[in-house]
Every structure is written in C-alpha cells, then in structure tokens.
Amino acid sequence: MDAEQLKTLQGHTVDGPLLIKPKVFGDERGWFFESWNQKKFNSAAGENVIFSQDNHSRSVRGVLRGLHYQLDPEPQAKLVRASYGSIFDVAVDIRSESETFGNWVGAELTSSNHHQLWIPEGFAHAFLTLSEVAEVQYKARGFWNKECERAIRWNDPKLNIGWPLERLEGKDVALSEKDGEAPMLKDAQSRGDIFK
C-alpha cells in the first residue's frame, strides 16, 4: 500500500489527505488487492486509525454529494474508494488556524485504478459522479451524528474547486436539497461552523 500526500495532483498543497494506491496483483484470470490493511494504513497515516462504520452509496452521472463534514463532539475522518465506476473526490481544508485554510485537493477514484482518498478530520468532503453509475464505499472514523453534520456549497467561488464538469456529457450537476442550500465557506466561518 503506497501513500502520497496530495501535493502533485489537482488542487493545492495541503497536509493531511493522502492518496492511497494499493498494490494490485493481476493476470489473465483477474486481479486481487488488499483494500484495507490496518498495519499498513496506520504506517501511511502516521497514527492508529480505528474505524467506526462502513458506508456504501450508489449515484448516477452528475450526482454531487457534499461538501460534508461533522464538527465536535463527533467529527469524522473517511477513507473513500469507488468500487464501481468513477468519481472525482475532493477534500477542502476547513481548519481555521491552518496555513492552507480553504485550499482543496482532488483525485479521480475509479474501480480500475483502485485508489483511495484518506480525508482526516478538519476537512470537508465531496465527490462528483463521472461514470454512468458509481458505487462509493468508505470507512468512517466517528459515527454519523445529525447534530454535528454541516455542509459547504460545492461551487463556492472562494474555493474555486476544479470540478471536471466537462466529463458529465451535457448533464447538469444533481444535488440534494440540503447540498443545494449549503452556505458558503465565509458564512460557515462567521457562524463558527468550522474547525478551530
């Protein structure tokens, strides 16, 4: 399991998120890879990570979920992968005292590249479905808690996320009502709805 900080991919330089590239063993019969290994992941993340729950979603092309995060007392970290199809996965630094506050990193996660994105606490997360259908699985540290849940607008011009909208083949972005009404980062910040 190789891990690299998202410094050379799309977006900015941000410490915390990691792009995990599992070793895939394949031949004419198919392939095999470890999608999760506690010891290797802890070494890559530099800490002992214990996950609380696994989540699985299915989305059609153009669906954008996020930018989601949870505040104390139940913040969440996520290890995300596309088990079917293709997504553009994004993490935004919303740690108010971070030198990279408001910066984002992104990577394409597909069922063929097997890459995973580690998004620690302190980051908002979103993904855009690029394939006709995608299934996304992620491990979460911290349980879902409606009282702690927050969101930031996906197209906040201050964030200027480089969503690959040209890959939607003419479809519009499809959002939940909650995500469509999410505040801009500056409004979330003025309400104290970011990480200290």
Short mmCIF file of C-alpha atoms in Angstrom, two decimals, residues 55-65 80-89 108-112 127-138 167-168:
data_model
loop_
_atom_site.label_atom_id
_atom_site.label_comp_id
_atom_site.label_asym_id
_atom_site.label_seq_id
_atom_site.Cartn_x
_atom_site.Cartn_y
_atom_site.Cartn_z
CA ASN A 55 -20.84 3.26 4.23
CA HIS A 56 -21.85 2.44 0.66
CA SER A 57 -23.63 4.73 -1.81
CA ARG A 58 -24.76 4.45 -5.44
CA SER A 59 -25.06 7.50 -7.68
CA VAL A 60 -25.73 8.24 -11.34
CA ARG A 61 -23.63 10.53 -13.55
CA GLY A 62 -23.74 14.16 -12.42
CA VAL A 63 -24.66 13.48 -8.80
CA LEU A 64 -22.54 15.57 -6.46
CA ARG A 65 -22.59 14.75 -2.77
CA VAL A 80 -13.03 6.68 0.30
CA ARG A 81 -12.91 4.47 -2.79
CA ALA A 82 -15.02 3.80 -5.88
CA SER A 83 -15.83 0.09 -6.02
CA TYR A 84 -17.75 0.58 -9.28
CA GLY A 85 -17.39 3.37 -11.82
CA SER A 86 -15.56 6.67 -11.45
CA ILE A 87 -15.77 9.72 -9.20
CA PHE A 88 -13.83 12.94 -8.67
CA ASP A 89 -13.20 13.07 -4.93
CA GLU A 108 -10.15 10.64 -9.62
CA LEU A 109 -11.01 7.39 -7.88
CA THR A 110 -12.12 4.53 -10.11
CA SER A 111 -12.90 0.85 -9.85
CA SER A 112 -9.99 0.24 -12.23
CA PHE A 127 -17.48 13.72 -4.77
CA LEU A 128 -18.85 14.12 -8.29
CA THR A 129 -20.01 11.01 -10.18
CA LEU A 130 -18.26 10.86 -13.56
CA SER A 131 -19.37 7.45 -14.86
CA GLU A 132 -22.92 6.48 -15.78
CA VAL A 133 -23.20 4.84 -12.35
CA ALA A 134 -20.73 4.75 -9.47
CA GLU A 135 -20.72 2.94 -6.18
CA VAL A 136 -18.67 4.58 -3.43
CA GLN A 137 -17.58 2.80 -0.28
CA TYR A 138 -15.92 4.50 2.63
CA ARG A 167 -16.96 14.90 -18.11
CA LEU A 168 -20.72 14.96 -17.42
#
